[in-house]
PDB file of C-alpha atoms in Angstrom:
ATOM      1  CA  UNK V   1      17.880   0.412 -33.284  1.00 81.00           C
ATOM      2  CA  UNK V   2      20.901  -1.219 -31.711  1.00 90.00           C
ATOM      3  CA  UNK V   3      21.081  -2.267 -28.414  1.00 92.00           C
ATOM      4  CA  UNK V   4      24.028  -3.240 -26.817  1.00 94.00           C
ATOM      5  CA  UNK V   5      24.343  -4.923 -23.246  1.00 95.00           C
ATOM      6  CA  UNK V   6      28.062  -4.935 -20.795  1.00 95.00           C
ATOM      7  CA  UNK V   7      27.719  -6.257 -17.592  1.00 94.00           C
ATOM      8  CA  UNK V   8      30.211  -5.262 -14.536  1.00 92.00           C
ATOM      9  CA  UNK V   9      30.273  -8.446 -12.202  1.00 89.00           C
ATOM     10  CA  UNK V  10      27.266  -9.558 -13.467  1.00 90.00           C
ATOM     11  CA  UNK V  11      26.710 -11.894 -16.166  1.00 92.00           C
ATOM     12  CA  UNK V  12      23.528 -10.739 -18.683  1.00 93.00           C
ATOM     13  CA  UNK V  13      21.689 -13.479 -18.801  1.00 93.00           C
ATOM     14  CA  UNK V  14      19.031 -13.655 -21.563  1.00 94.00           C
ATOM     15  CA  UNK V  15      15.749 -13.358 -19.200  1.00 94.00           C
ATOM     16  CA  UNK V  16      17.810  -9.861 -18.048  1.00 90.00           C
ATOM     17  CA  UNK V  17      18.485  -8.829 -22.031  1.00 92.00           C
ATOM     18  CA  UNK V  18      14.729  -9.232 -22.813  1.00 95.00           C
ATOM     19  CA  UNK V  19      13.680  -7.583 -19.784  1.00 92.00           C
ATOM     20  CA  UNK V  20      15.594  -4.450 -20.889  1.00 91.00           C
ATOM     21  CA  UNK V  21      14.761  -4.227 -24.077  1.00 91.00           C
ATOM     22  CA  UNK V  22      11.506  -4.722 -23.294  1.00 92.00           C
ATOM     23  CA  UNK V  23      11.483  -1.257 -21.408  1.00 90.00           C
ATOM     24  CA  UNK V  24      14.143   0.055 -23.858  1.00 89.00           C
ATOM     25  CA  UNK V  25      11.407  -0.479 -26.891  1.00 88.00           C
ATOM     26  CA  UNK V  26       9.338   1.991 -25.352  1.00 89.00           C
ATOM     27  CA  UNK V  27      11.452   4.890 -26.318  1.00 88.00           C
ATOM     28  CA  UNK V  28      10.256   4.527 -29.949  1.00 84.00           C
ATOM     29  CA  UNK V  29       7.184   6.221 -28.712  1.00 85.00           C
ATOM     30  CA  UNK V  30       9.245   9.066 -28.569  1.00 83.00           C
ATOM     31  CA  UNK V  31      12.009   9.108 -31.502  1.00 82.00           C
ATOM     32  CA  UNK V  32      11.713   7.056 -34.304  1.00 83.00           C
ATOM     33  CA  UNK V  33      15.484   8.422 -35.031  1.00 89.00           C
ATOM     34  CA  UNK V  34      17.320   6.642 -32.385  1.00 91.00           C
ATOM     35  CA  UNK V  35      20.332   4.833 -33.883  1.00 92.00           C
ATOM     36  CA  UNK V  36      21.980   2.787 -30.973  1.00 94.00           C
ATOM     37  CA  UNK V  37      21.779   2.216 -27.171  1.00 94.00           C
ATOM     38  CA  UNK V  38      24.337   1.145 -24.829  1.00 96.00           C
ATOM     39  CA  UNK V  39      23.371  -0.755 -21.543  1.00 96.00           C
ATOM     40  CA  UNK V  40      25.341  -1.707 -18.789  1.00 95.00           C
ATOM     41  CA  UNK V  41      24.377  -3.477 -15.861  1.00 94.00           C
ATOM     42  CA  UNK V  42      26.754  -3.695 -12.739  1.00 93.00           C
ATOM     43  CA  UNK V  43      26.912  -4.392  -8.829  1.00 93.00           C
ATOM     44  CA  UNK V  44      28.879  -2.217  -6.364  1.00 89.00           C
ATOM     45  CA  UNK V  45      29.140  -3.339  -3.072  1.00 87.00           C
ATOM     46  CA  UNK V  46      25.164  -3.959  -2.265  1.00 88.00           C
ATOM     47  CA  UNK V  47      23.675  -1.452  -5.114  1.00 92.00           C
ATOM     48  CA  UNK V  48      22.775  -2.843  -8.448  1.00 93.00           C
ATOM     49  CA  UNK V  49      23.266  -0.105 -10.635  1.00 94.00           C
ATOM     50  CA  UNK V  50      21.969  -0.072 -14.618  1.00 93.00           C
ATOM     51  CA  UNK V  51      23.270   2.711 -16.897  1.00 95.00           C
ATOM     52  CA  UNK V  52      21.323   3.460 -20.493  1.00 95.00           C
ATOM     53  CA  UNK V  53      23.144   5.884 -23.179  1.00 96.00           C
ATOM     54  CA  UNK V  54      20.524   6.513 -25.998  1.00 94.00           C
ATOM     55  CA  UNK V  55      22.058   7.929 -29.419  1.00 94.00           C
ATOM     56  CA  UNK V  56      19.894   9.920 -31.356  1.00 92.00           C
ATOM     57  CA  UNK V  57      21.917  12.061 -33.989  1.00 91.00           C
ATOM     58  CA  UNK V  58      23.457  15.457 -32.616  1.00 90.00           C
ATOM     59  CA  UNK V  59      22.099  14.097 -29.460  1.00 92.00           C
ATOM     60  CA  UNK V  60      23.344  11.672 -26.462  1.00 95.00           C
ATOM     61  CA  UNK V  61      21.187  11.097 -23.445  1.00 93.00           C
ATOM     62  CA  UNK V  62      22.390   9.260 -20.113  1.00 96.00           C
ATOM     63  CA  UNK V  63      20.345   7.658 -17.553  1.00 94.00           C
ATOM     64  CA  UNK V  64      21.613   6.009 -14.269  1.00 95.00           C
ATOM     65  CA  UNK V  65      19.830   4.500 -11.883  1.00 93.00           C
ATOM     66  CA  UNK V  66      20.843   2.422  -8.312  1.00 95.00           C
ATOM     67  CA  UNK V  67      19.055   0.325  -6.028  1.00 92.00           C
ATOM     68  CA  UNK V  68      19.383  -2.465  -3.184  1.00 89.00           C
ATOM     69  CA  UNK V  69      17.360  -4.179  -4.870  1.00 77.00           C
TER      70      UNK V  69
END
């Protein structure tokens, strides 16, 4: 599995990448067929917002999530 990390005004530090794909790791519960995910982390005004796309083949998930926190 492939994990790949962008960050929009915000720099991915290496505590943040292990953090990540420490909850990213989990989805191998789930599908042992998942080929690559792509991570990007961002701010917008006061949200921090992470995005996850998970590849599995014939399928592409999205998640987004946003907080102030």
């Amino acid at each position: 599995m492939q994990i790949n990390f962008t960050g929009h005004q915000v720099e991915i530090t290496p505590a943040l990448r292990q953090f990540a794909e420490s909850k990213l790791d989990r989805l191998n519960r789930y599908s042992d067929n998942i080929t690559s995910i792509q991570v990007t982390l961002g701010v917008e005004k006061l949200q921090q917002i992470a995005e996850a796309t998970v590849r599995i083949p014939k399928i592409e998930i999205h998640a987004r999530s946003e907080s102030d926190d």
